[in-house]
């Protein structure tokens, strides 16, 4: 979902302008239209040009309904195949120019080891290849992992990035395929990360040498640990303990949450820097749902889902709900177009800045809303829709139709691009996928398709995909981020696939979009090895509906 890491022509690229001032009304209209379409389909109606609604015999209406469904299925199938072709283009470019290295630099057509030579793009891509039915590509990657992936490197690794990309990617490949080589490799790298948690409080250091086990924090944090980095290992390490029967991984990761619980603020909002020796958050640091704060809140909800919402993980949900009440205190609206956005906070001061990274929030709210009472569920679902509209317009408000890294809403004005690069991030399309699955509103699919087309137009070159240095000019950079294959293309593919493909009833996604199987947790039984039911392989040439 989320990770670390100005245009003054107000909305001239958006239309119709009248509706820009009423995003909540637009959202309701979309929902009402979707519900009307659903009702008409139920009774055999046909929505085309508006002239064939509820006409003809019962048999004719049934035929029209089937034609309508077939047309929708055909559009989704065509879009899904386009996304798969994009994945093949990205993957084949990586294979040709950067095989075994961490990431591809498409313009110079070479690889770069930006993560110490752990094959980050290859590992990150495993489950995407599997889900898309790209069997030959998956097997080629599997063989490299079995024969060439070596973690004994004198390299200062980010505990967070290594966990979400490498541990998460390997565990997901194991859960999908049942191939134990992935579990063995996941355990190897996790063992090398474990010393990072050897602090007085259990709050981990955020960097560690993979060969020697020496852990420390980034110099630019003043020796502090980062909230998102420390609170975004629980899914992966709990899953690893469940799969192996070794309790150490789960115990290390969950001790972090236990420590944070001791001094949890009443609004559930934590500053981004925490002292690993005292366990106290630095009150002078920022509170944000963007960089360095984001996925901590995501994992509170998802560990509860991962544990199948049992009493053993109830405290995660309780902490998350407190934090969501705090989130409400950060929501503001623009005066011109009534666009909802999430502020950042330092002390008692609010900043009208929102990262594109924070666009994971609509998806998180939708995922958690159904377990509230009906009134509160509707409140958070409505907020999710409003924020998704804002995030979509992060894209639509620029000449390239691609979002900048962050936006400012100064003086109640509509958004202005702050940092204007785009590095192929997934957060907005991720939220669109969640909203479509939970509401059935195909408008979210259309928005996702528009974003995909903008990536194709601006970021695709013969040797892969690149980001943009400036979303206003379209100037290209020279990096194909591994998460473009792991997250952005995967979420787009799932946006156009049947909801039964990686069902939310069976899977939960880590923050790098790696699906992990949901396993019921019971007191005293958390460390028994989990038997994995292997996901059914998908045929390479098939559209996949018939298999789900």
Short mmCIF file of C-alpha atoms in Angstrom, two decimals:
data_model
loop_
_atom_site.label_atom_id
_atom_site.label_comp_id
_atom_site.label_asym_id
_atom_site.label_seq_id
_atom_site.Cartn_x
_atom_site.Cartn_y
_atom_site.Cartn_z
CA UNK A 1 0.00 0.00 0.00
CA UNK A 2 2.28 2.65 1.20
CA UNK A 3 5.94 3.35 1.65
CA UNK A 4 8.65 5.84 2.47
CA UNK A 5 10.29 7.00 0.08
CA UNK A 6 3.00 23.90 -8.56
CA UNK A 7 0.37 23.75 -11.11
CA UNK A 8 -1.54 27.06 -11.10
CA UNK A 9 -4.03 26.34 -13.87
CA UNK A 10 -6.80 25.50 -11.49
CA UNK A 11 -8.53 22.40 -12.76
CA UNK A 12 -8.37 23.46 -16.40
CA UNK A 13 -7.69 19.82 -17.21
CA UNK A 14 -10.83 18.64 -15.39
CA UNK A 15 -14.42 18.59 -16.53
CA UNK A 16 -17.24 19.20 -16.03
CA UNK A 17 -16.31 22.12 -13.78
CA UNK A 18 -19.74 22.31 -12.20
CA UNK A 19 -19.33 18.93 -10.56
CA UNK A 20 -15.83 19.67 -9.37
CA UNK A 21 -17.44 21.78 -6.65
CA UNK A 22 -19.51 18.87 -5.40
CA UNK A 23 -17.37 15.69 -5.11
CA UNK A 24 -19.64 14.19 -2.46
CA UNK A 25 -22.64 14.68 -4.76
CA UNK A 26 -20.73 13.15 -7.66
CA UNK A 27 -19.88 10.14 -5.51
CA UNK A 28 -23.54 9.72 -4.54
CA UNK A 29 -24.62 10.03 -8.19
CA UNK A 30 -22.14 7.33 -9.20
CA UNK A 31 -23.48 5.07 -6.46
CA UNK A 32 -27.10 5.75 -7.38
CA UNK A 33 -26.40 5.06 -11.04
CA UNK A 34 -24.61 1.87 -10.16
CA UNK A 35 -27.49 0.74 -7.95
CA UNK A 36 -30.02 1.56 -10.69
CA UNK A 37 -28.01 -0.45 -13.19
CA UNK A 38 -27.92 -3.34 -10.74
CA UNK A 39 -31.70 -3.21 -10.20
CA UNK A 40 -32.36 -3.10 -13.92
CA UNK A 41 -30.11 -6.06 -14.52
CA UNK A 42 -31.94 -7.97 -11.82
CA UNK A 43 -35.26 -7.50 -13.61
CA UNK A 44 -33.79 -8.03 -17.03
CA UNK A 45 -33.50 -4.42 -18.12
CA UNK A 46 -31.00 -3.08 -20.60
CA UNK A 47 -29.02 0.13 -20.25
CA UNK A 48 -27.63 1.31 -23.53
CA UNK A 49 -28.75 4.54 -25.10
CA UNK A 50 -31.70 4.66 -22.70
CA UNK A 51 -34.30 3.41 -25.21
CA UNK A 52 -34.37 -0.31 -24.40
CA UNK A 53 -35.13 -0.32 -20.68
CA UNK A 54 -37.61 -2.99 -19.60
CA UNK A 55 -38.92 -3.66 -23.09
CA UNK A 56 -39.71 -6.90 -24.86
CA UNK A 57 -40.64 -10.36 -23.64
CA UNK A 58 -39.09 -12.01 -20.61
CA UNK A 59 -36.86 -14.06 -22.90
CA UNK A 60 -35.77 -10.97 -24.82
CA UNK A 61 -34.99 -9.10 -21.61
CA UNK A 62 -32.94 -12.02 -20.34
CA UNK A 63 -31.05 -12.07 -23.62
CA UNK A 64 -30.40 -8.33 -23.43
CA UNK A 65 -29.17 -8.71 -19.88
CA UNK A 66 -26.74 -11.42 -20.90
CA UNK A 67 -25.51 -9.25 -23.78
CA UNK A 68 -24.95 -6.35 -21.37
CA UNK A 69 -22.99 -8.55 -18.99
CA UNK A 70 -20.94 -9.97 -21.84
CA UNK A 71 -20.07 -6.47 -23.02
CA UNK A 72 -18.86 -5.51 -19.54
CA UNK A 73 -16.90 -8.75 -19.18
CA UNK A 74 -15.34 -8.20 -22.59
CA UNK A 75 -14.18 -4.70 -21.67
CA UNK A 76 -12.64 -5.95 -18.43
CA UNK A 77 -11.02 -8.88 -20.23
CA UNK A 78 -9.49 -6.57 -22.82
CA UNK A 79 -8.22 -4.18 -20.16
CA UNK A 80 -6.81 -7.02 -18.11
CA UNK A 81 -4.93 -8.37 -21.12
CA UNK A 82 -3.47 -4.92 -21.76
CA UNK A 83 -2.19 -4.80 -18.18
CA UNK A 84 -0.74 -8.30 -18.55
CA UNK A 85 1.02 -7.22 -21.74
CA UNK A 86 2.45 -4.24 -19.85
CA UNK A 87 3.73 -6.60 -17.16
CA UNK A 88 5.38 -8.76 -19.82
CA UNK A 89 7.01 -5.70 -21.34
CA UNK A 90 8.34 -4.57 -17.96
CA UNK A 91 9.48 -8.08 -17.01
CA UNK A 92 11.12 -8.92 -20.35
CA UNK A 93 12.97 -5.60 -20.25
CA UNK A 94 14.25 -6.45 -16.77
CA UNK A 95 15.29 -9.93 -17.94
CA UNK A 96 17.11 -8.53 -20.98
CA UNK A 97 18.97 -5.66 -19.34
CA UNK A 98 19.11 -6.23 -15.57
CA UNK A 99 18.61 -9.94 -14.82
CA UNK A 100 19.41 -10.78 -11.19
CA UNK A 101 20.02 -7.16 -10.23
CA UNK A 102 17.73 -5.12 -8.05
CA UNK A 103 16.24 -2.68 -10.52
CA UNK A 104 16.33 -1.76 -14.19
CA UNK A 105 17.48 1.61 -15.50
CA UNK A 106 15.58 1.54 -18.80
CA UNK A 107 17.06 4.58 -20.54
CA UNK A 108 20.65 3.45 -20.06
CA UNK A 109 19.56 -0.20 -20.43
CA UNK A 110 21.45 -1.56 -17.43
CA UNK A 111 20.75 -2.85 -13.94
CA UNK A 112 21.53 -1.30 -10.58
CA UNK A 113 21.78 -2.93 -7.15
CA UNK A 114 19.84 -0.37 -5.16
CA UNK A 115 19.02 -2.95 -2.45
CA UNK A 116 22.40 -4.63 -2.11
CA UNK A 117 21.96 -7.17 -4.87
CA UNK A 118 18.96 -9.10 -3.51
CA UNK A 119 17.21 -9.37 -6.86
CA UNK A 120 14.52 -6.98 -5.64
CA UNK A 121 12.56 -6.68 -8.90
CA UNK A 122 12.72 -10.42 -9.46
CA UNK A 123 11.49 -11.30 -5.96
CA UNK A 124 8.93 -8.49 -5.98
CA UNK A 125 7.49 -9.79 -9.27
CA UNK A 126 7.02 -13.43 -8.28
CA UNK A 127 3.39 -13.29 -7.17
CA UNK A 128 2.39 -10.91 -9.97
CA UNK A 129 3.74 -13.39 -12.51
CA UNK A 130 1.90 -16.21 -10.75
CA UNK A 131 -1.42 -14.38 -10.48
CA UNK A 132 -1.29 -13.38 -14.14
CA UNK A 133 -0.66 -16.98 -15.18
CA UNK A 134 2.79 -16.24 -16.61
CA UNK A 135 4.10 -19.70 -15.80
CA UNK A 136 7.32 -19.73 -17.85
CA UNK A 137 8.41 -16.41 -16.39
CA UNK A 138 7.57 -17.55 -12.86
CA UNK A 139 9.61 -20.75 -13.26
CA UNK A 140 12.59 -18.83 -14.65
CA UNK A 141 12.49 -16.56 -11.59
CA UNK A 142 12.12 -19.55 -9.28
CA UNK A 143 15.25 -21.18 -10.70
CA UNK A 144 17.30 -18.03 -10.14
CA UNK A 145 16.12 -17.85 -6.54
CA UNK A 146 16.96 -21.52 -5.95
CA UNK A 147 20.45 -21.29 -7.46
CA UNK A 148 21.64 -17.68 -7.23
CA UNK A 149 19.87 -15.72 -4.47
CA UNK A 150 22.43 -15.17 -1.72
CA UNK A 151 21.78 -13.00 1.33
CA UNK A 152 25.29 -13.20 2.81
CA UNK A 153 26.20 -9.69 1.75
CA UNK A 154 28.23 -7.00 3.48
CA UNK A 155 25.42 -4.53 2.91
CA UNK A 156 23.55 -2.07 5.14
CA UNK A 157 19.96 -3.05 4.40
CA UNK A 158 16.77 -1.22 5.25
CA UNK A 159 14.88 -3.59 7.57
CA UNK A 160 11.58 -2.17 6.32
CA UNK A 161 12.26 -2.37 2.57
CA UNK A 162 13.86 -5.81 2.84
CA UNK A 163 10.89 -7.10 4.86
CA UNK A 164 8.10 -5.80 2.64
CA UNK A 165 9.78 -6.60 -0.68
CA UNK A 166 11.91 -9.69 -0.07
CA UNK A 167 10.39 -11.48 2.94
CA UNK A 168 6.89 -10.54 1.79
CA UNK A 169 7.53 -11.47 -1.83
CA UNK A 170 8.99 -14.87 -0.94
CA UNK A 171 6.21 -15.69 1.54
CA UNK A 172 3.54 -14.75 -0.98
CA UNK A 173 5.16 -16.94 -3.65
CA UNK A 174 5.15 -19.78 -1.11
CA UNK A 175 1.51 -19.26 -0.16
CA UNK A 176 0.50 -19.23 -3.83
CA UNK A 177 2.64 -22.09 -5.14
CA UNK A 178 3.45 -24.24 -2.11
CA UNK A 179 7.09 -24.42 -3.27
CA UNK A 180 9.24 -24.69 -0.12
CA UNK A 181 12.27 -23.02 -1.67
CA UNK A 182 10.50 -19.70 -1.16
CA UNK A 183 9.85 -20.41 2.52
CA UNK A 184 13.46 -21.47 3.06
CA UNK A 185 14.76 -18.27 1.49
CA UNK A 186 12.29 -16.13 3.45
CA UNK A 187 13.53 -17.69 6.68
CA UNK A 188 17.17 -17.12 5.69
CA UNK A 189 16.75 -13.39 5.14
CA UNK A 190 14.49 -12.97 8.19
CA UNK A 191 17.14 -14.57 10.42
CA UNK A 192 19.59 -11.94 9.19
CA UNK A 193 17.14 -9.16 10.05
CA UNK A 194 16.26 -10.35 13.58
CA UNK A 195 19.16 -8.67 15.44
CA UNK A 196 17.64 -5.31 14.52
CA UNK A 197 15.02 -5.89 17.25
CA UNK A 198 17.64 -6.33 19.98
CA UNK A 199 16.98 -2.98 21.67
CA UNK A 200 15.93 -2.20 25.27
CA UNK A 201 12.31 -1.66 24.19
CA UNK A 202 12.05 -4.03 21.25
CA UNK A 203 11.54 -1.07 18.89
CA UNK A 204 13.87 -2.12 16.06
CA UNK A 205 16.75 -0.27 14.53
CA UNK A 206 15.92 0.42 10.91
CA UNK A 207 19.19 -0.60 9.23
CA UNK A 208 21.25 -3.77 9.55
CA UNK A 209 24.31 -5.32 7.94
CA UNK A 210 23.11 -8.58 6.39
CA UNK A 211 26.46 -10.36 6.75
CA UNK A 212 27.49 -9.20 10.23
CA UNK A 213 24.22 -8.38 11.99
CA UNK A 214 25.27 -4.89 13.11
CA UNK A 215 22.14 -2.75 13.44
CA UNK A 216 21.67 1.00 13.76
CA UNK A 217 19.40 3.83 12.69
CA UNK A 218 19.74 6.30 9.85
CA UNK A 219 21.95 9.28 10.69
CA UNK A 220 19.40 11.76 9.38
CA UNK A 221 16.83 10.63 12.00
CA UNK A 222 19.14 11.63 14.85
CA UNK A 223 19.32 8.03 16.00
CA UNK A 224 15.54 7.67 16.20
CA UNK A 225 13.56 4.76 14.76
CA UNK A 226 10.87 5.47 12.17
CA UNK A 227 7.22 4.68 12.94
CA UNK A 228 6.32 3.09 9.59
CA UNK A 229 9.61 1.18 9.45
CA UNK A 230 9.05 -0.27 12.93
CA UNK A 231 5.34 -0.98 12.59
CA UNK A 232 5.38 -2.60 9.15
CA UNK A 233 6.93 -6.00 9.75
CA UNK A 234 4.12 -7.66 11.70
CA UNK A 235 2.25 -9.26 8.78
CA UNK A 236 5.36 -10.85 7.32
CA UNK A 237 6.94 -12.00 10.59
CA UNK A 238 3.68 -13.41 12.00
CA UNK A 239 3.15 -15.28 8.73
CA UNK A 240 6.71 -16.64 8.86
CA UNK A 241 6.19 -17.95 12.40
CA UNK A 242 2.91 -19.53 11.35
CA UNK A 243 4.49 -21.23 8.32
CA UNK A 244 7.61 -22.47 10.13
CA UNK A 245 6.43 -23.03 13.71
CA UNK A 246 9.29 -20.84 14.96
CA UNK A 247 7.88 -18.22 17.37
CA UNK A 248 10.84 -15.82 17.28
CA UNK A 249 9.72 -13.79 14.28
CA UNK A 250 6.22 -13.16 15.59
CA UNK A 251 7.44 -12.38 19.10
CA UNK A 252 9.93 -9.78 17.87
CA UNK A 253 7.43 -8.01 15.61
CA UNK A 254 4.53 -8.03 18.07
CA UNK A 255 6.63 -6.70 20.92
CA UNK A 256 6.74 -3.42 18.99
CA UNK A 257 2.96 -3.08 19.17
CA UNK A 258 2.97 -4.03 22.86
CA UNK A 259 5.48 -1.27 23.52
CA UNK A 260 3.49 1.33 21.57
CA UNK A 261 0.32 0.34 23.44
CA UNK A 262 1.86 1.40 26.74
CA UNK A 263 1.80 5.08 25.87
CA UNK A 264 -0.80 5.12 23.10
CA UNK A 265 -2.21 8.64 22.62
CA UNK A 266 -5.94 9.28 22.97
CA UNK A 267 -6.24 10.21 19.29
CA UNK A 268 -4.15 7.23 18.13
CA UNK A 269 -1.84 9.47 16.09
CA UNK A 270 1.87 8.81 16.58
CA UNK A 271 4.78 11.03 15.53
CA UNK A 272 7.07 9.50 12.94
CA UNK A 273 10.18 9.26 15.20
CA UNK A 274 10.42 6.92 18.20
CA UNK A 275 13.33 6.43 20.57
CA UNK A 276 14.30 2.72 20.47
CA UNK A 277 15.84 2.94 23.97
CA UNK A 278 12.95 4.62 25.81
CA UNK A 279 10.08 3.70 23.50
CA UNK A 280 8.87 7.32 23.61
CA UNK A 281 7.73 9.04 20.45
CA UNK A 282 9.40 12.37 19.66
CA UNK A 283 6.60 14.92 20.07
CA UNK A 284 8.50 17.41 17.94
CA UNK A 285 8.29 15.17 14.87
CA UNK A 286 5.46 15.14 12.37
CA UNK A 287 2.26 13.12 12.37
CA UNK A 288 1.40 11.98 8.87
CA UNK A 289 -0.43 9.35 6.83
CA UNK A 290 2.21 9.92 4.17
CA UNK A 291 5.91 9.09 4.15
CA UNK A 292 7.27 7.43 7.33
CA UNK A 293 3.88 7.14 9.04
CA UNK A 294 1.56 5.52 6.51
CA UNK A 295 1.85 1.75 6.71
CA UNK A 296 1.93 1.61 10.52
CA UNK A 297 -1.80 2.37 10.50
CA UNK A 298 -2.37 -0.01 7.60
CA UNK A 299 -0.82 -2.91 9.50
CA UNK A 300 -2.94 -2.38 12.62
CA UNK A 301 -5.98 -3.22 10.51
CA UNK A 302 -4.37 -5.92 8.42
CA UNK A 303 -2.88 -7.96 11.28
CA UNK A 304 -6.40 -8.12 12.69
CA UNK A 305 -7.63 -9.41 9.32
CA UNK A 306 -4.66 -11.76 8.99
CA UNK A 307 -5.60 -13.33 12.32
CA UNK A 308 -9.15 -13.86 11.04
CA UNK A 309 -10.53 -11.16 13.38
CA UNK A 310 -10.32 -13.33 16.49
CA UNK A 311 -9.98 -12.19 20.10
CA UNK A 312 -6.23 -12.79 19.98
CA UNK A 313 -5.80 -9.89 17.57
CA UNK A 314 -8.66 -7.70 18.83
CA UNK A 315 -6.26 -5.10 20.25
CA UNK A 316 -4.96 -4.36 16.74
CA UNK A 317 -8.48 -3.44 15.61
CA UNK A 318 -9.06 -1.37 18.75
CA UNK A 319 -5.85 0.60 18.20
CA UNK A 320 -6.75 1.10 14.54
CA UNK A 321 -10.22 2.45 15.39
CA UNK A 322 -8.70 4.95 17.83
CA UNK A 323 -6.30 6.05 15.09
CA UNK A 324 -9.14 6.45 12.59
CA UNK A 325 -10.89 8.85 14.96
CA UNK A 326 -7.62 10.75 15.02
CA UNK A 327 -7.56 10.69 11.22
CA UNK A 328 -10.90 12.51 11.17
CA UNK A 329 -9.28 15.42 13.02
CA UNK A 330 -6.82 15.82 10.12
CA UNK A 331 -9.46 15.99 7.35
CA UNK A 332 -10.07 19.35 5.72
CA UNK A 333 -11.95 20.50 2.60
CA UNK A 334 -11.03 23.08 0.01
CA UNK A 335 -13.32 26.10 -0.26
CA UNK A 336 -13.39 26.17 -4.05
CA UNK A 337 -14.25 22.58 -4.93
CA UNK A 338 -14.91 20.99 -1.52
CA UNK A 339 -12.15 18.45 -2.04
CA UNK A 340 -11.32 16.41 1.06
CA UNK A 341 -7.66 15.94 1.96
CA UNK A 342 -5.52 14.73 4.89
CA UNK A 343 -3.37 17.29 6.67
CA UNK A 344 -0.05 16.65 8.35
CA UNK A 345 0.51 17.78 11.94
CA UNK A 346 3.46 18.94 14.03
CA UNK A 347 2.63 19.79 17.61
CA UNK A 348 -0.59 21.81 17.44
CA UNK A 349 0.11 23.08 13.92
CA UNK A 350 -1.52 21.63 10.80
CA UNK A 351 0.10 21.64 7.37
CA UNK A 352 -2.15 21.61 4.30
CA UNK A 353 0.06 19.07 2.54
CA UNK A 354 -0.90 15.58 1.40
CA UNK A 355 1.44 12.96 -0.08
CA UNK A 356 0.28 10.74 -2.91
CA UNK A 357 1.49 7.99 -0.59
CA UNK A 358 -1.49 8.82 1.64
CA UNK A 359 -3.80 7.73 -1.19
CA UNK A 360 -3.68 4.24 0.30
CA UNK A 361 -6.08 5.56 2.97
CA UNK A 362 -9.32 5.23 0.94
CA UNK A 363 -8.61 1.54 0.38
CA UNK A 364 -7.76 1.02 4.04
CA UNK A 365 -10.97 2.75 5.15
CA UNK A 366 -13.08 0.63 2.82
CA UNK A 367 -11.38 -2.54 4.02
CA UNK A 368 -12.08 -1.69 7.66
CA UNK A 369 -15.47 -0.01 7.32
CA UNK A 370 -17.67 -3.10 7.12
CA UNK A 371 -16.89 -4.10 10.71
CA UNK A 372 -18.19 -0.84 12.15
CA UNK A 373 -21.84 -0.34 13.08
CA UNK A 374 -23.90 0.77 10.04
CA UNK A 375 -23.82 4.50 10.81
CA UNK A 376 -20.07 4.67 11.35
CA UNK A 377 -19.43 2.31 8.43
CA UNK A 378 -21.26 4.71 6.13
CA UNK A 379 -19.30 7.67 7.50
CA UNK A 380 -15.95 6.07 6.79
CA UNK A 381 -17.07 4.69 3.42
CA UNK A 382 -18.19 8.19 2.39
CA UNK A 383 -14.84 9.60 3.49
CA UNK A 384 -13.05 6.90 1.48
CA UNK A 385 -14.97 7.92 -1.64
CA UNK A 386 -14.24 11.61 -1.12
CA UNK A 387 -10.52 11.00 -0.60
CA UNK A 388 -10.38 8.68 -3.63
CA UNK A 389 -11.91 11.47 -5.73
CA UNK A 390 -9.17 13.81 -4.52
CA UNK A 391 -6.47 11.23 -5.26
CA UNK A 392 -7.84 10.58 -8.73
CA UNK A 393 -7.69 14.30 -9.38
CA UNK A 394 -4.05 14.33 -8.28
CA UNK A 395 -3.67 12.60 -11.65
CA UNK A 396 -6.27 14.42 -13.70
CA UNK A 397 -5.08 17.90 -12.67
CA UNK A 398 -1.71 17.65 -14.49
CA UNK A 399 -0.94 17.86 -18.23
CA UNK A 400 0.41 14.29 -18.23
CA UNK A 401 -2.55 12.97 -16.20
CA UNK A 402 -0.03 11.51 -13.74
CA UNK A 403 0.17 12.52 -10.09
CA UNK A 404 3.00 14.40 -8.45
CA UNK A 405 4.61 13.14 -5.24
CA UNK A 406 2.71 15.56 -3.01
CA UNK A 407 0.19 18.40 -3.13
CA UNK A 408 -0.54 21.59 -1.20
CA UNK A 409 -3.94 23.08 -0.39
CA UNK A 410 -2.86 26.45 0.93
CA UNK A 411 -5.49 28.95 2.00
CA UNK A 412 -8.30 26.55 1.24
CA UNK A 413 -7.38 26.54 -2.45
CA UNK A 414 -7.64 23.48 -4.65
CA UNK A 415 -4.53 21.39 -5.06
CA UNK A 416 -1.18 22.59 -6.32
CA UNK A 417 1.66 20.20 -7.12
CA UNK A 418 4.51 20.37 -4.63
CA UNK A 419 7.18 17.81 -5.50
CA UNK A 420 6.38 17.15 -9.14
CA UNK A 421 7.95 13.80 -9.90
CA UNK A 422 6.07 10.53 -10.42
CA UNK A 423 7.91 7.26 -9.75
CA UNK A 424 5.16 4.82 -10.86
CA UNK A 425 3.57 4.61 -7.41
CA UNK A 426 0.55 2.32 -6.79
CA UNK A 427 -1.43 3.89 -3.93
CA UNK A 428 -4.28 5.46 -5.88
CA UNK A 429 -4.97 2.44 -8.09
CA UNK A 430 -4.77 0.28 -4.97
CA UNK A 431 -7.60 2.25 -3.37
CA UNK A 432 -9.61 2.14 -6.61
CA UNK A 433 -9.34 -1.65 -6.56
CA UNK A 434 -10.67 -1.84 -3.00
CA UNK A 435 -13.48 0.60 -3.73
CA UNK A 436 -14.55 -1.30 -6.83
CA UNK A 437 -14.56 -4.64 -5.05
CA UNK A 438 -16.58 -3.34 -2.10
CA UNK A 439 -19.05 -1.11 -3.99
CA UNK A 440 -19.29 -2.77 -7.40
CA UNK A 441 -19.13 0.69 -8.95
CA UNK A 442 -17.35 0.34 -12.31
CA UNK A 443 -16.53 4.05 -12.31
CA UNK A 444 -13.50 3.12 -10.21
CA UNK A 445 -12.43 0.73 -12.97
CA UNK A 446 -12.73 3.55 -15.50
CA UNK A 447 -10.59 5.83 -13.34
CA UNK A 448 -7.97 3.10 -13.04
CA UNK A 449 -8.00 2.57 -16.78
CA UNK A 450 -7.40 6.27 -17.35
CA UNK A 451 -4.40 6.16 -15.01
CA UNK A 452 -3.05 3.06 -16.76
CA UNK A 453 -3.33 4.78 -20.13
CA UNK A 454 -1.41 7.77 -18.76
CA UNK A 455 1.39 5.42 -17.63
CA UNK A 456 1.41 3.84 -21.09
CA UNK A 457 1.56 7.20 -22.85
CA UNK A 458 4.17 8.90 -20.66
CA UNK A 459 6.26 6.17 -19.03
CA UNK A 460 6.57 3.29 -21.49
CA UNK A 461 9.69 3.15 -23.64
CA UNK A 462 11.15 0.31 -25.71
CA UNK A 463 13.32 -0.93 -22.83
CA UNK A 464 10.78 -0.84 -19.98
CA UNK A 465 8.93 1.80 -17.94
CA UNK A 466 10.36 4.95 -16.42
CA UNK A 467 9.08 7.51 -13.95
CA UNK A 468 8.74 11.22 -14.64
CA UNK A 469 10.99 13.91 -13.22
CA UNK A 470 8.17 16.38 -13.76
CA UNK A 471 4.50 15.56 -14.29
CA UNK A 472 3.96 18.99 -15.84
CA UNK A 473 6.56 18.65 -18.60
CA UNK A 474 6.68 14.86 -18.96
CA UNK A 475 10.48 14.75 -18.56
CA UNK A 476 11.47 11.12 -17.96
CA UNK A 477 13.78 9.65 -15.32
CA UNK A 478 15.86 6.47 -15.62
CA UNK A 479 14.40 3.99 -13.12
CA UNK A 480 11.81 1.22 -13.24
CA UNK A 481 10.92 0.83 -9.57
CA UNK A 482 10.40 -2.76 -8.44
CA UNK A 483 7.05 -1.83 -6.93
CA UNK A 484 5.70 -0.96 -10.38
CA UNK A 485 5.67 -4.71 -11.10
CA UNK A 486 4.85 -5.79 -7.55
CA UNK A 487 2.05 -3.32 -6.86
CA UNK A 488 0.94 -0.93 -9.58
CA UNK A 489 0.46 -3.49 -12.35
CA UNK A 490 -0.88 -6.13 -9.95
CA UNK A 491 -3.54 -3.83 -8.52
CA UNK A 492 -4.53 -2.73 -12.03
CA UNK A 493 -4.82 -6.37 -13.10
CA UNK A 494 -7.00 -7.19 -10.09
CA UNK A 495 -9.10 -4.08 -10.74
CA UNK A 496 -10.20 -5.66 -14.02
CA UNK A 497 -10.43 -9.26 -12.72
CA UNK A 498 -13.24 -11.14 -10.92
CA UNK A 499 -13.19 -10.46 -7.16
CA UNK A 500 -12.68 -14.18 -6.58
CA UNK A 501 -9.13 -13.83 -7.89
CA UNK A 502 -7.14 -13.39 -4.63
CA UNK A 503 -10.36 -13.09 -2.63
CA UNK A 504 -10.39 -10.78 0.39
CA UNK A 505 -11.99 -13.65 2.30
CA UNK A 506 -8.79 -15.68 1.98
CA UNK A 507 -5.95 -13.23 1.48
CA UNK A 508 -4.56 -10.01 2.95
CA UNK A 509 -2.04 -7.84 1.11
CA UNK A 510 1.13 -6.59 2.72
CA UNK A 511 2.14 -3.01 1.99
CA UNK A 512 4.07 -4.14 -1.10
CA UNK A 513 0.90 -5.82 -2.47
CA UNK A 514 2.11 -9.33 -1.67
CA UNK A 515 -0.95 -11.45 -0.75
CA UNK A 516 -0.63 -13.65 2.36
CA UNK A 517 -3.14 -16.29 3.36
CA UNK A 518 -5.45 -15.48 6.26
CA UNK A 519 -4.97 -17.91 9.15
CA UNK A 520 -7.09 -18.04 12.29
CA UNK A 521 -5.06 -17.24 15.40
CA UNK A 522 -5.80 -18.83 18.76
CA UNK A 523 -4.09 -18.39 22.10
CA UNK A 524 -1.16 -20.77 22.48
CA UNK A 525 -1.36 -21.98 18.88
CA UNK A 526 0.29 -19.15 16.98
CA UNK A 527 3.54 -20.98 16.32
CA UNK A 528 2.26 -24.25 14.96
CA UNK A 529 3.27 -24.65 11.32
CA UNK A 530 0.44 -23.66 9.01
CA UNK A 531 -0.52 -26.05 6.26
CA UNK A 532 -0.76 -24.08 3.04
CA UNK A 533 -3.49 -24.86 0.57
CA UNK A 534 -1.83 -24.27 -2.79
CA UNK A 535 -3.57 -21.72 -4.99
CA UNK A 536 -4.85 -23.15 -8.26
CA UNK A 537 -2.43 -22.38 -11.09
CA UNK A 538 -3.80 -20.07 -13.76
CA UNK A 539 -3.57 -20.94 -17.44
CA UNK A 540 -1.26 -18.59 -19.33
CA UNK A 541 -3.64 -17.92 -22.22
CA UNK A 542 -6.89 -17.83 -20.28
CA UNK A 543 -8.92 -14.88 -19.08
CA UNK A 544 -9.22 -16.47 -15.63
CA UNK A 545 -12.97 -15.94 -14.97
CA UNK A 546 -13.72 -19.58 -15.62
CA UNK A 547 -11.16 -20.65 -13.02
CA UNK A 548 -12.47 -18.56 -10.16
#
